[in-house]
């Protein structure tokens, strides 16, 4: 059976001190022993992920984290790992036991509230202690959902599942479309997919597959071509397509072959809108024009693929930016869930399309960039900017987005 990709699952994180029963709670929710449980504090050292179908929400990903009340260097490493999970969390469960609620829990709760992440508090080990009235009052005042659980006795688990369903963000249920809202039903899109060294053998990559599925869901249809066949394909159509979508790497060639009155964009820009914030990324791209020699740019890729010789993030984007600016710019690359704590070295952050991660992680990165005063853009938007087709590539979204003043 083909599984729903991790990036499309609602991420539910379990957080709390060591030994409060986070792993036991995960095992009780998923009804399997997926995370090791023991009476020794600090049992979970690396995050444990468990995908499952949580009806009626659909596909979710539970993430059990290492308890983070420890001190010392090992403890610090755990704290850092857990922070990265917070960046991906759509819904948080704060687990406490024996009414231990102190500064640590307040900090955790404040962090989730700052990020507008829904929180549920689980008073676990409710067989040993009933919830303290003062904590209950405090949560009620803050309108935080809470639940009593006995994870080793399976009590409160059904209520916890029901509460999860109640608090999940609407945007997850009514998730936005990739292209359907732009071209509408019974319209045709032409998708340009280069079959080069970066193309995986025998299949299409996730953004391409998701776009095709989105078009079918929207009762639209598409033609898929290589860039070398675009002109021939367009000439065979009896009317112009509603849009041409290309892999960003073929942007210049495809822009030249697509008549100016046919809307044109890239998969990466579609994903900038789906996974991030197109306004933020469009404004961020303007920083490319202000780069000067000696400046540093951070490239972030949300998966850990092996770079190839003319890799887009390591070779092509740096080359296009150096060519556009005529300046000697430095580039650092971060992969997967890694993102630097300190952004002050950078004049710009360029995020990949993020097809392998969820929207929350990219929104977290946008938040860090805003806090650090560093502009952020994405691959497709940056490439369009350096190739001089910025306005054209953003034109299809004009109805829902404010074109930045250059
Ligand atoms: N009495 C009781 N014991 C529980 C309950 N839930 C967990 N425990 C016990 O508490 C201990 C710690 O449970 P874990 O699930 O490993 O706790 P954890 O929060 O994952 O701990 P770390 O991974 O160390 O952070 C184990 O001995 C569990 O059997 C509960 O609801 N009631
Ligand atoms: S680098 Fe980004 S866009 Fe490319 S495959 Fe990985 S997650 Fe997707
Ligand atoms: Mg654990």
GROMACS .gro file of N, CA and C and ligand atoms in nm, residues 301-303 305 352-356, ligand 2:
model
   35
  301UNK      N    1   1.736   2.355   0.258
  301UNK     CA    2   1.663   2.249   0.188
  301UNK      C    3   1.598   2.161   0.292
  302UNK      N    4   1.469   2.132   0.273
  302UNK     CA    5   1.397   2.059   0.377
  302UNK      C    6   1.407   1.907   0.363
  303UNK      N    7   1.502   1.856   0.285
  303UNK     CA    8   1.524   1.711   0.288
  303UNK      C    9   1.674   1.688   0.277
  305UNK      N   10   1.864   1.502   0.050
  305UNK     CA   11   1.907   1.430  -0.069
  305UNK      C   12   2.058   1.450  -0.090
  352UNK      N   13   1.395   2.602   0.003
  352UNK     CA   14   1.353   2.521  -0.113
  352UNK      C   15   1.200   2.512  -0.116
  353UNK      N   16   1.144   2.443  -0.213
  353UNK     CA   17   0.999   2.429  -0.224
  353UNK      C   18   0.935   2.362  -0.104
  354UNK      N   19   1.014   2.285  -0.029
  354UNK     CA   20   0.964   2.225   0.095
  354UNK      C   21   0.865   2.112   0.074
  355UNK      N   22   0.878   2.041  -0.039
  355UNK     CA   23   0.778   1.937  -0.067
  355UNK      C   24   0.783   1.824   0.035
  356UNK      N   25   0.898   1.804   0.100
  356UNK     CA   26   0.910   1.691   0.194
  356UNK      C   27   0.877   1.730   0.338
  408LIG     S1   28   1.516   2.003  -0.152
  408LIG    FE1   29   1.312   2.080  -0.086
  408LIG     S2   30   1.189   2.095  -0.274
  408LIG    FE2   31   1.369   1.966  -0.319
  408LIG     S3   32   1.298   1.756  -0.284
  408LIG    FE3   33   1.390   1.827  -0.090
  408LIG     S4   34   1.217   1.914   0.027
  408LIG    FE4   35   1.147   1.895  -0.186
   0.00000   0.00000   0.00000
